[in-house]
Coordinates of C-alpha atoms in Angstrom, one line a residue:
M1 CA 108.2 133.3 80.0
K2 CA 108.8 132.3 83.5
K3 CA 105.1 132.2 85.0
I4 CA 105.0 132.3 88.9
S5 CA 101.8 131.2 91.0
F6 CA 100.0 133.5 92.2
Y7 CA 100.1 132.1 95.7
I8 CA 104.3 132.0 95.5
V9 CA 104.1 135.9 94.4
F10 CA 101.8 136.0 97.6
L11 CA 104.0 134.1 100.0
F12 CA 107.2 135.6 98.6
I13 CA 106.0 139.0 99.5
I14 CA 104.5 138.1 103.4
V15 CA 107.3 136.3 104.4
N16 CA 110.4 137.4 103.2
M17 CA 111.0 139.4 106.8
S18 CA 113.6 139.9 109.3
G19 CA 115.6 137.5 107.6
Q20 CA 113.3 134.8 108.4
N21 CA 112.8 132.8 105.2
I22 CA 109.5 130.9 105.3
H23 CA 109.3 128.9 102.2
K24 CA 106.0 127.9 102.5
I25 CA 102.4 128.4 104.6
E26 CA 99.9 125.8 103.3
P27 CA 97.0 125.7 102.4
P28 CA 98.3 129.8 101.0
Y29 CA 94.8 131.3 102.4
W30 CA 91.4 129.9 103.7
W31 CA 87.8 131.1 103.6
V32 CA 85.2 132.1 106.2
G33 CA 82.1 130.9 106.9
M34 CA 83.0 127.0 106.2
N35 CA 81.1 124.4 107.6
N36 CA 84.5 123.2 109.5
N37 CA 85.4 126.4 111.5
Q38 CA 89.1 124.8 112.3
L39 CA 91.7 124.9 110.1
E40 CA 95.6 123.7 110.2
L41 CA 98.1 125.5 108.7
M42 CA 101.6 123.9 107.7
I43 CA 105.0 126.3 107.9
Y44 CA 107.7 125.1 106.7
G45 CA 110.8 127.2 106.9
E46 CA 114.4 126.4 108.1
N47 CA 114.8 125.7 111.9
I48 CA 110.9 127.3 112.5
A49 CA 110.2 125.0 115.2
Q50 CA 112.7 126.8 117.5
Y51 CA 110.0 129.7 117.0
T52 CA 106.9 130.1 119.3
P53 CA 104.1 131.4 117.0
S54 CA 100.8 133.0 118.8
I55 CA 98.3 135.1 117.3
N56 CA 97.1 138.7 119.0
N57 CA 93.2 138.5 117.1
S58 CA 90.0 138.5 118.7
S59 CA 88.1 136.2 115.6
V60 CA 90.7 134.2 115.2
E61 CA 91.8 131.4 118.0
L62 CA 95.2 129.3 118.3
L63 CA 94.0 126.3 119.5
E64 CA 97.5 124.0 119.6
I65 CA 100.8 124.2 117.9
K66 CA 102.4 121.0 116.6
K67 CA 105.9 120.0 116.0
T68 CA 107.2 116.8 114.6
E69 CA 111.1 115.4 114.2
N70 CA 111.6 118.0 111.8
S71 CA 112.2 121.2 113.1
N72 CA 111.6 123.1 109.6
Y73 CA 107.9 122.8 110.2
L74 CA 104.9 124.2 112.0
F75 CA 101.1 123.3 112.1
L76 CA 99.3 125.7 113.7
S77 CA 95.0 124.4 114.7
L78 CA 93.2 127.7 114.1
N79 CA 89.7 128.4 115.5
L80 CA 87.9 130.6 112.9
E81 CA 84.5 130.3 113.9
K82 CA 84.8 133.8 115.0
A83 CA 86.8 134.8 112.0
V84 CA 86.0 137.9 109.4
V85 CA 87.4 138.5 106.1
G86 CA 90.8 140.4 106.1
Q87 CA 94.3 139.6 106.9
F88 CA 95.2 138.6 110.4
N89 CA 98.9 138.4 111.7
I90 CA 101.0 135.4 112.9
S91 CA 103.7 136.5 115.0
F92 CA 107.0 134.5 116.2
S93 CA 109.1 134.7 118.6
N94 CA 112.1 133.5 120.5
N95 CA 113.4 134.0 124.1
N96 CA 110.1 135.9 124.3
K97 CA 111.0 138.5 122.0
T98 CA 109.5 138.7 118.7
N99 CA 111.2 138.2 115.5
F100 CA 108.8 138.8 112.9
S101 CA 105.2 137.9 111.8
I102 CA 103.7 137.0 109.0
E103 CA 99.8 138.0 107.5
Y104 CA 97.3 135.1 106.5
D105 CA 94.1 135.9 104.3
L106 CA 90.9 134.6 104.6
K107 CA 88.7 135.2 101.7
Q108 CA 85.3 135.7 101.3
R109 CA 83.4 132.1 99.7
I110 CA 81.7 132.6 96.7
P111 CA 77.9 133.0 96.9
S112 CA 75.9 130.1 97.8
S113 CA 79.4 127.9 97.6
E114 CA 78.2 125.2 100.1
N115 CA 75.0 124.1 97.6
R116 CA 77.1 124.0 94.3
E117 CA 75.5 120.7 93.0
G118 CA 77.9 118.5 91.7
F119 CA 77.7 116.2 88.2
N120 CA 74.8 114.1 88.1
S121 CA 72.9 111.4 85.6
S122 CA 72.4 114.5 83.5
D123 CA 76.1 115.0 82.8
V124 CA 78.1 113.9 79.9
M125 CA 82.3 114.5 80.7
Y126 CA 84.6 115.4 78.2
L127 CA 87.9 113.7 79.5
I128 CA 90.9 115.7 78.5
T129 CA 94.8 115.1 78.7
P130 CA 95.4 118.6 78.7
D131 CA 99.2 118.4 76.7
R132 CA 97.3 116.5 73.6
F133 CA 94.3 118.7 73.0
A134 CA 95.7 122.4 72.3
N135 CA 98.5 124.6 72.4
G136 CA 96.8 128.0 73.6
T137 CA 99.8 129.8 74.3
T138 CA 103.6 128.6 72.9
S139 CA 105.0 131.4 75.7
N140 CA 104.8 128.6 77.8
D141 CA 106.0 125.4 76.0
E142 CA 109.1 125.6 78.1
E143 CA 109.7 126.6 81.9
I144 CA 113.7 127.3 82.9
G145 CA 114.5 125.3 85.7
L146 CA 112.4 122.5 85.3
N147 CA 113.7 119.0 84.8
E148 CA 111.3 118.3 82.0
Q149 CA 112.4 120.6 78.9
G150 CA 111.3 121.1 75.4
I151 CA 108.5 119.8 73.6
D152 CA 108.6 117.0 71.4
R153 CA 105.2 116.1 69.0
N154 CA 106.9 113.3 67.7
N155 CA 107.8 111.7 70.8
D156 CA 104.8 109.9 72.3
Y157 CA 106.2 110.0 76.1
A158 CA 107.6 113.6 75.9
R159 CA 105.5 117.2 76.3
H160 CA 103.8 118.1 73.1
G161 CA 102.8 121.7 74.7
G162 CA 99.1 121.6 75.4
D163 CA 97.7 123.9 78.3
I164 CA 95.0 125.4 79.9
Q165 CA 94.3 128.0 77.3
G166 CA 94.0 125.7 74.9
I167 CA 91.1 124.1 76.4
T168 CA 89.7 128.0 77.1
N169 CA 90.4 128.7 73.3
H170 CA 87.8 125.6 72.6
L171 CA 85.3 125.7 75.1
N172 CA 82.8 126.7 71.8
Y173 CA 83.3 123.4 70.4
I174 CA 83.1 121.6 73.8
E175 CA 79.5 122.9 74.2
E176 CA 78.6 122.9 70.6
M177 CA 79.4 119.0 70.8
G178 CA 77.0 118.8 73.8
F179 CA 79.1 118.1 76.6
T180 CA 78.0 119.7 80.1
A181 CA 81.5 119.2 81.9
I182 CA 85.3 118.8 81.7
W183 CA 87.8 116.8 83.0
P184 CA 91.0 117.8 82.4
S185 CA 93.7 115.1 83.8
P186 CA 96.1 116.5 86.6
L187 CA 97.2 120.2 86.2
L188 CA 99.3 120.5 89.5
I189 CA 102.8 120.8 88.9
N190 CA 104.4 117.3 88.1
D191 CA 108.5 118.2 87.6
M192 CA 109.6 115.0 86.8
D193 CA 112.5 113.9 84.8
E194 CA 110.3 112.5 82.0
S195 CA 106.4 111.6 81.1
S196 CA 105.8 114.7 82.9
Y197 CA 102.8 115.6 80.6
H198 CA 100.4 113.1 82.2
G199 CA 100.1 114.8 85.3
Y200 CA 99.6 112.2 88.0
A201 CA 103.4 112.7 89.9
M202 CA 102.4 115.9 91.4
T203 CA 105.6 117.4 93.1
D204 CA 103.2 120.2 94.6
F205 CA 99.8 120.1 95.8
Y206 CA 99.1 123.6 95.8
E207 CA 101.0 125.2 92.5
V208 CA 99.7 124.8 88.5
D209 CA 102.3 123.3 86.2
P210 CA 103.8 126.6 84.8
R211 CA 104.1 125.0 81.5
F212 CA 100.0 124.3 81.2
G213 CA 99.6 128.3 82.9
T214 CA 98.7 130.0 86.2
L215 CA 96.4 129.3 88.5
E216 CA 94.5 132.5 86.8
D217 CA 94.8 130.7 83.7
Y218 CA 92.7 127.3 85.7
I219 CA 90.4 130.0 87.3
N220 CA 89.3 131.2 84.4
L221 CA 88.8 128.2 82.0
S222 CA 86.6 127.2 85.4
S223 CA 84.7 130.9 85.1
K224 CA 84.4 130.6 81.2
A225 CA 82.8 127.0 81.2
K226 CA 80.7 127.6 84.1
E227 CA 79.2 130.7 82.0
K228 CA 78.8 128.2 79.1
G229 CA 77.1 125.6 81.6
I230 CA 80.0 123.5 81.9
K231 CA 81.0 121.8 85.1
L232 CA 85.0 121.4 85.6
I233 CA 85.9 118.4 86.9
M234 CA 89.0 118.3 88.9
D235 CA 91.6 114.9 88.9
Q236 CA 92.9 115.1 92.3
V237 CA 95.9 112.4 93.6
V238 CA 96.0 111.4 97.8
N239 CA 97.5 108.5 97.1
H240 CA 100.8 109.3 96.3
I241 CA 103.3 112.2 94.9
G242 CA 106.1 112.8 92.6
S243 CA 109.4 111.3 93.7
E244 CA 110.9 114.8 92.7
H245 CA 107.8 116.3 95.3
W246 CA 110.0 119.2 97.6
W247 CA 108.5 117.0 100.5
M248 CA 110.8 114.2 99.1
N249 CA 114.0 116.8 100.0
D250 CA 112.8 117.8 103.5
L251 CA 110.1 114.7 104.7
P252 CA 107.2 116.7 107.3
A253 CA 107.9 113.7 109.7
N254 CA 109.4 110.3 110.0
N255 CA 106.1 108.8 108.8
W256 CA 105.3 111.1 106.1
I257 CA 105.0 108.6 103.2
N258 CA 105.0 104.4 103.7
Y259 CA 108.1 102.2 103.7
Q260 CA 109.8 105.2 104.2
E261 CA 113.0 104.5 105.8
D262 CA 113.4 101.5 103.0
F263 CA 113.6 104.4 100.9
K264 CA 115.8 106.3 103.3
N265 CA 117.9 102.5 102.7
G266 CA 117.9 102.8 99.1
N267 CA 114.8 100.5 98.9
V268 CA 111.4 101.0 97.4
I269 CA 108.8 98.2 98.4
T270 CA 106.3 98.7 95.6
T271 CA 102.2 97.5 96.1
N272 CA 101.3 94.4 95.1
H273 CA 98.0 95.5 93.0
R274 CA 95.6 93.2 94.7
R275 CA 92.7 95.4 95.7
T276 CA 90.4 92.9 96.5
V277 CA 92.2 92.9 100.1
N278 CA 89.8 96.1 100.9
Q279 CA 86.5 93.4 100.9
D280 CA 88.2 89.9 101.4
L281 CA 87.1 88.5 104.3
Y282 CA 90.3 86.0 104.5
A283 CA 92.9 88.7 103.7
S284 CA 96.2 88.6 105.4
K285 CA 97.8 91.3 106.7
A286 CA 101.0 91.0 105.3
D287 CA 98.7 90.9 101.7
S288 CA 96.5 94.4 102.9
K289 CA 99.7 96.3 103.8
I290 CA 101.3 95.8 101.0
M291 CA 98.9 96.3 98.6
N292 CA 97.2 99.7 100.8
E293 CA 101.7 101.0 101.6
G294 CA 103.2 100.1 98.8
W295 CA 104.2 102.8 96.4
F296 CA 102.1 102.3 92.9
V297 CA 105.4 102.5 90.9
K298 CA 108.8 103.7 92.1
S299 CA 108.5 107.0 91.0
M300 CA 105.5 107.7 92.8
P301 CA 106.1 107.5 96.8
D302 CA 103.0 106.8 99.0
L303 CA 101.5 109.1 101.3
N304 CA 101.1 107.7 104.8
Q305 CA 97.2 108.8 105.2
N306 CA 97.7 107.2 108.6
N307 CA 99.5 110.2 109.9
S308 CA 97.0 112.9 110.9
L309 CA 98.7 116.2 109.7
L310 CA 99.3 114.5 106.3
A311 CA 95.6 113.2 106.3
T312 CA 93.7 117.0 107.4
Y313 CA 96.4 118.6 104.8
L314 CA 95.1 116.2 101.8
I315 CA 91.6 116.8 103.0
Q316 CA 91.9 120.5 103.1
N317 CA 94.2 120.4 99.8
S318 CA 91.0 119.0 98.4
I319 CA 88.6 121.9 99.9
W320 CA 91.1 124.3 98.6
W321 CA 90.4 123.6 95.0
V322 CA 86.8 123.1 95.4
E323 CA 86.9 126.6 96.5
T324 CA 89.4 128.1 94.4
L325 CA 88.1 126.7 91.3
D326 CA 84.5 127.0 91.4
L327 CA 84.4 123.0 91.1
G328 CA 81.8 120.5 90.0
G329 CA 83.3 117.8 91.0
I330 CA 86.2 115.6 91.9
R331 CA 87.4 112.3 90.3
Q332 CA 89.9 110.6 93.2
D333 CA 92.8 108.4 91.3
T334 CA 93.9 105.2 92.2
Y335 CA 90.9 105.1 94.6
P336 CA 91.6 101.8 96.6
Y337 CA 95.4 102.0 97.3
S338 CA 95.0 104.4 100.1
D339 CA 93.7 103.5 103.4
K340 CA 90.0 102.9 102.9
H341 CA 89.3 104.4 106.2
F342 CA 91.0 107.6 105.5
M343 CA 89.2 108.2 102.3
S344 CA 86.0 107.5 104.0
K345 CA 87.1 110.5 106.3
W346 CA 88.6 112.2 103.1
A347 CA 85.0 112.0 101.4
K348 CA 82.7 112.6 104.2
A349 CA 84.6 115.8 105.2
I350 CA 83.7 117.4 101.2
M351 CA 80.7 116.0 101.2
Q352 CA 79.7 118.2 105.0
E353 CA 81.0 121.0 103.4
Y354 CA 79.2 120.6 99.9
P355 CA 75.9 118.1 100.5
N356 CA 75.2 118.3 96.7
F357 CA 78.5 117.7 95.2
S358 CA 80.2 115.0 93.5
I359 CA 82.9 112.9 94.2
V360 CA 84.3 110.0 91.5
G361 CA 86.3 107.3 92.7
E362 CA 88.6 104.9 90.3
E363 CA 88.0 101.2 91.2
W364 CA 89.7 99.7 87.9
S365 CA 87.7 96.4 88.7
L366 CA 85.4 94.2 86.3
N367 CA 83.8 93.0 89.3
P368 CA 80.7 94.7 89.9
L369 CA 80.4 93.5 94.1
L370 CA 83.8 95.4 94.3
V371 CA 82.6 98.3 92.5
G372 CA 79.6 98.6 94.2
Y373 CA 81.6 98.5 98.0
W374 CA 83.0 102.0 97.4
Q375 CA 79.5 104.1 96.8
T376 CA 77.9 105.8 99.6
G377 CA 75.0 103.5 101.1
A378 CA 76.1 100.1 100.4
K379 CA 75.4 97.6 102.3
N380 CA 79.1 96.6 103.3
K381 CA 79.2 93.4 105.8
D382 CA 82.2 94.9 107.3
G383 CA 80.0 97.9 107.5
Y384 CA 82.2 100.2 105.6
E385 CA 80.9 103.6 104.0
S386 CA 82.6 105.3 101.7
N387 CA 80.8 108.5 101.4
L388 CA 82.0 108.6 97.9
T389 CA 78.9 109.5 95.7
S390 CA 80.2 107.5 92.4
T391 CA 82.1 104.6 91.0
M392 CA 83.4 104.1 87.7
D393 CA 81.3 101.0 85.6
F394 CA 84.5 99.2 84.3
P395 CA 82.1 96.1 84.5
M396 CA 79.7 97.4 82.3
Q397 CA 82.3 98.8 79.6
R398 CA 83.8 95.1 79.2
N399 CA 80.4 93.9 78.8
I400 CA 79.4 96.1 76.2
V401 CA 82.7 95.7 74.1
D402 CA 82.3 92.1 74.5
A403 CA 78.6 92.0 73.5
L404 CA 79.7 93.8 70.5
N405 CA 82.9 91.3 69.3
E406 CA 81.0 88.6 70.2
E407 CA 79.1 86.5 68.1
E408 CA 75.3 85.8 68.8
S409 CA 74.6 82.5 71.0
W410 CA 72.7 81.7 74.0
D411 CA 75.5 83.2 76.5
T412 CA 77.6 85.9 74.1
G413 CA 76.8 88.6 72.2
L414 CA 74.2 91.0 73.4
V415 CA 73.3 89.4 76.4
K416 CA 76.4 90.7 78.2
M417 CA 74.9 93.9 77.7
Y418 CA 71.7 93.0 79.2
Q419 CA 73.1 90.8 81.8
G420 CA 75.7 92.9 82.8
L421 CA 73.2 95.9 83.2
A422 CA 71.1 93.4 85.4
N423 CA 73.9 94.1 87.8
D424 CA 72.6 97.8 89.0
F425 CA 70.2 95.8 91.7
Y426 CA 73.2 95.6 93.4
Y427 CA 74.2 99.4 93.1
P428 CA 72.8 101.8 96.0
N429 CA 72.7 104.3 93.3
P430 CA 73.3 103.0 89.9
N431 CA 72.5 106.5 88.3
D432 CA 75.4 107.8 89.7
I433 CA 77.7 105.8 88.8
L434 CA 80.1 106.5 85.8
I435 CA 80.0 104.5 82.6
F436 CA 82.6 105.3 79.6
P437 CA 84.1 103.5 76.5
D438 CA 87.7 103.8 77.0
N439 CA 89.8 106.2 79.1
H440 CA 93.7 108.1 78.9
D441 CA 94.4 104.7 80.5
M442 CA 92.8 101.8 78.1
S443 CA 93.3 101.2 74.7
R444 CA 90.8 103.4 72.5
I445 CA 87.1 102.1 71.8
Y446 CA 87.2 102.3 68.3
T447 CA 90.7 100.3 68.6
Q448 CA 88.8 98.3 71.3
L449 CA 86.1 97.1 68.7
N450 CA 88.4 96.4 66.3
E451 CA 88.0 99.7 64.2
N452 CA 84.5 99.1 63.1
V453 CA 82.2 102.4 62.8
V454 CA 79.4 100.5 63.2
N455 CA 80.2 98.9 66.4
T456 CA 81.5 102.4 67.8
K457 CA 78.4 104.0 67.4
M458 CA 76.3 101.1 68.8
A459 CA 78.3 101.3 71.7
L460 CA 78.4 105.4 72.5
G461 CA 74.6 105.2 71.8
Y462 CA 73.8 102.8 74.1
M463 CA 76.4 104.4 76.6
L464 CA 74.7 107.6 76.1
A465 CA 71.1 106.4 77.2
L466 CA 71.9 104.2 79.9
P467 CA 71.0 105.2 83.5
R468 CA 74.6 106.6 84.4
V469 CA 76.9 109.7 84.2
V470 CA 78.9 109.5 80.8
Q471 CA 82.4 110.1 80.0
I472 CA 83.8 110.6 76.5
Y473 CA 87.3 110.8 76.3
Y474 CA 88.6 113.5 73.8
G475 CA 88.8 112.4 70.0
T476 CA 86.2 109.7 70.5
E477 CA 84.4 111.7 68.2
I478 CA 86.8 111.3 65.3
L479 CA 87.7 107.8 66.0
M480 CA 90.9 108.4 67.5
N481 CA 92.7 104.7 68.2
D482 CA 96.1 103.2 69.2
S483 CA 95.9 100.3 67.1
A484 CA 99.1 100.4 66.1
K485 CA 100.1 99.8 69.4
P486 CA 97.2 98.7 71.6
G487 CA 97.5 99.8 74.8
D488 CA 100.4 102.1 74.4
H489 CA 99.5 105.4 77.0
G490 CA 101.6 107.5 75.1
L491 CA 99.5 107.2 71.4
I492 CA 96.3 106.7 73.6
R493 CA 96.9 110.0 74.5
T494 CA 97.5 111.1 70.9
D495 CA 97.1 115.3 69.8
F496 CA 93.9 116.3 68.7
P497 CA 94.0 117.3 65.5
G498 CA 94.0 121.4 64.9
G499 CA 94.8 121.7 68.3
W500 CA 98.4 123.6 67.0
N501 CA 98.2 126.0 64.7
E502 CA 101.0 123.5 62.4
D503 CA 98.2 121.0 61.6
T504 CA 96.7 120.0 58.6
V505 CA 93.9 118.7 59.7
N506 CA 91.6 120.5 62.0
A507 CA 88.9 118.6 63.9
F508 CA 87.5 121.8 65.4
T509 CA 86.0 122.9 62.1
G510 CA 86.3 120.0 60.1
E511 CA 88.7 120.2 58.2
E512 CA 90.5 117.5 56.2
L513 CA 88.8 115.2 58.6
S514 CA 87.7 112.0 56.6
A515 CA 83.9 110.9 55.9
D516 CA 83.5 108.6 58.6
Q517 CA 85.2 110.9 61.1
K518 CA 83.2 113.5 60.3
E519 CA 79.4 111.1 60.7
M520 CA 80.9 110.3 64.1
Q521 CA 81.1 113.5 64.6
S522 CA 77.6 114.4 63.8
F523 CA 76.4 111.3 65.0
L524 CA 78.1 111.5 68.9
K525 CA 76.6 115.6 68.4
K526 CA 72.9 114.9 67.7
I527 CA 72.7 112.7 70.7
L528 CA 74.6 114.7 73.0
N529 CA 72.6 117.7 72.5
Y530 CA 69.5 115.4 72.5
R531 CA 70.9 114.1 76.0
K532 CA 71.3 117.6 77.0
N533 CA 67.3 118.1 77.7
S534 CA 66.1 114.5 77.7
E535 CA 64.6 113.7 81.1
A536 CA 63.5 110.4 79.9
I537 CA 67.4 109.8 80.0
H538 CA 68.6 112.1 82.8
N539 CA 65.9 110.4 85.9
G540 CA 63.6 108.3 83.7
E541 CA 62.2 104.7 84.3
T542 CA 64.4 102.1 82.6
V543 CA 62.8 99.3 80.7
H544 CA 64.5 96.3 78.6
F545 CA 63.9 93.5 76.9
G546 CA 66.6 90.5 76.7
P547 CA 68.1 90.1 73.1
Q548 CA 66.3 87.9 70.7
N549 CA 67.6 87.3 66.9
G550 CA 70.3 89.5 66.9
V551 CA 68.4 92.7 68.4
Y552 CA 68.3 94.1 71.9
V553 CA 65.8 96.8 72.6
L554 CA 66.0 99.1 75.1
F555 CA 63.6 102.2 76.8
R556 CA 64.0 105.1 79.0
I557 CA 61.0 106.7 80.4
K558 CA 59.6 110.1 81.9
N559 CA 56.2 111.0 81.7
N560 CA 55.2 111.6 78.0
E561 CA 59.0 111.2 76.8
I562 CA 59.9 107.4 75.9
V563 CA 63.4 107.5 74.0
T564 CA 64.0 104.1 72.2
I565 CA 67.3 102.3 71.6
I566 CA 67.3 99.2 69.2
L567 CA 70.9 97.5 68.7
N568 CA 70.6 95.4 65.6
K569 CA 73.7 93.0 64.7
N570 CA 72.2 91.6 62.0
E571 CA 73.9 92.1 58.4
G572 CA 70.7 91.9 56.4
E573 CA 67.2 93.5 56.7
V574 CA 65.7 92.2 59.7
V575 CA 61.6 92.7 60.4
L576 CA 61.1 93.7 64.3
D577 CA 57.4 92.4 66.0
L578 CA 56.4 95.0 68.5
S579 CA 54.0 93.9 69.9
R580 CA 56.7 92.4 72.2
F581 CA 57.2 95.7 74.1
K582 CA 53.3 96.8 74.3
E583 CA 53.7 97.5 78.2
V584 CA 56.1 100.6 77.3
G585 CA 53.1 102.0 75.7
L586 CA 53.7 103.7 72.5
Q587 CA 51.3 101.9 70.3
G588 CA 50.0 104.2 67.8
K589 CA 52.6 106.8 68.9
D590 CA 54.4 108.9 66.6
V591 CA 58.2 108.4 66.8
K592 CA 61.2 110.3 65.7
N593 CA 64.6 109.0 64.8
I594 CA 67.1 111.3 66.2
I595 CA 70.1 110.3 63.9
S596 CA 68.1 110.8 60.9
D597 CA 64.9 113.1 61.8
S598 CA 62.6 111.0 59.9
I599 CA 59.5 110.1 61.9
F600 CA 56.8 107.8 61.5
N601 CA 53.9 106.0 63.4
W602 CA 54.8 102.8 66.1
E603 CA 52.4 100.9 64.8
N604 CA 52.9 96.2 64.6
T605 CA 56.2 96.1 63.1
L606 CA 59.9 97.7 62.0
S607 CA 61.8 96.7 59.5
L608 CA 65.5 97.2 60.6
K609 CA 67.5 97.2 57.1
E610 CA 70.8 97.0 58.4
K611 CA 73.5 96.4 61.4
G612 CA 73.3 99.4 63.5
I613 CA 71.6 101.5 66.0
T614 CA 68.2 103.2 66.0
I615 CA 67.7 105.7 68.7
L616 CA 64.4 106.7 68.6
T617 CA 62.1 109.4 70.8
T618 CA 58.6 110.8 71.3
K619 CA 59.5 114.0 71.6
L620 CA 59.0 115.3 68.2

């Protein structure tokens, strides 16, 4: 059944007047009482620039009318300082005669919207590829008129039918597992010819992909999640669009996308992916230009954020979604590919509206210096201030994998974890950095660790105890893998079993899961639910001791709560001398094993019977 998003219905009603076809007004509506009381409207319609807009309303002031080389666009700058909730008219005249008018809606904000709290180190995000998680309704599996048709679950790069309702239907599972936030990959429309399922080639910044559902479905997901104490993180992309974006048929200005003239001449210039140019004191102008202005891939036109109209459009779009969906955070894709000065302005504008909000940017680098550069408060030599609260800890993720895969020696094995965590001295706010075992773009952690269940538990348990925000990819809890074709994106994003009615295996209920899968699911569930209420893990002191004899011990401490993480790579029994950890203050205290619930007194020695992770707490 064809579904039309709310804002398109809204526009159809208000603008099909006097024979003048205004196709779009964006943002489609706004709010009163915002910190920034100026709003810039993009109005798109055939030869709209031949008309002169005016506003006869004492509470709304038309500051400026902006035109581009394309007569099908007008941009109106408004002052909403005195605006009130309701509608106001925008009249369009030609030759001193009013030809038509439209109504624009100003809404009341959610109470205390400006005080919304973003994600923090108390949160664990559940990253979901919506098309592959659960099919909540088959009615939207196909959408007549879109470029890619049908579903084919046997094709890893086709659409499989997962949708917003599928996530909403399984919020109980997500909550019971112990997750406190959900991060679905983009749900906006990707009207591309192929591989539209992943969501990162958007073709309209204000429309939900009807194959995922409607705007109302998206709002409902946020509302239902919030009722369960689960924050909604929106995956956004300001660096590029999909080549089928409606702009590409009628670009708003001559410099709306980078290398626009080359594109018109049939030549696409792609990026060199040399992200270090953003920090490199010696980077050539040529390298920097192609890095920041080149297209990510040939099907993803690169947006020119140095165009002030586009820059404002993108900032307003992000804020519109925060308000509309009552968001608990934003994840920004391909962060270092955009113009870094625009990204600073973008993040600053959002944080000025929502001082307690959180934004995480993707910088896929194994160099902690590069990752730290992007976090707000960094003392960068070039004076750059990102205003970005969180970055992604790719360096520590790699250290953890290497540490568990390598044999123990002076400079290999667990020492990689120990030394990797020492890099926190460089980060302005290490607690706000996002750690993860894997994600939608890299091999599953179970595959990275050579399908070793014990090592996978060690990786997950350790990450969940670190001074970090944590993200877990859907299916990690049941050992999903891409071992047949490591690194293959379609396989990495495998369907979650039980998300389709015809599935014989159901991870939501445990039906037909293997013993290892059930054990891993239970393991994660216990740690996650303990972590929910652990002040020591959320914001406690971190103390760790250099690995010795294949054993690495880390403590998280807050008041009377002490959480102990013991990683043991020895296959046989090893006796740990506890006197080494005297400074932590555990002597004579009872501790409980979070996984087994067994309780014992911390005395002189501890016998570790086998390889694995031990997690202890003084909270009995």
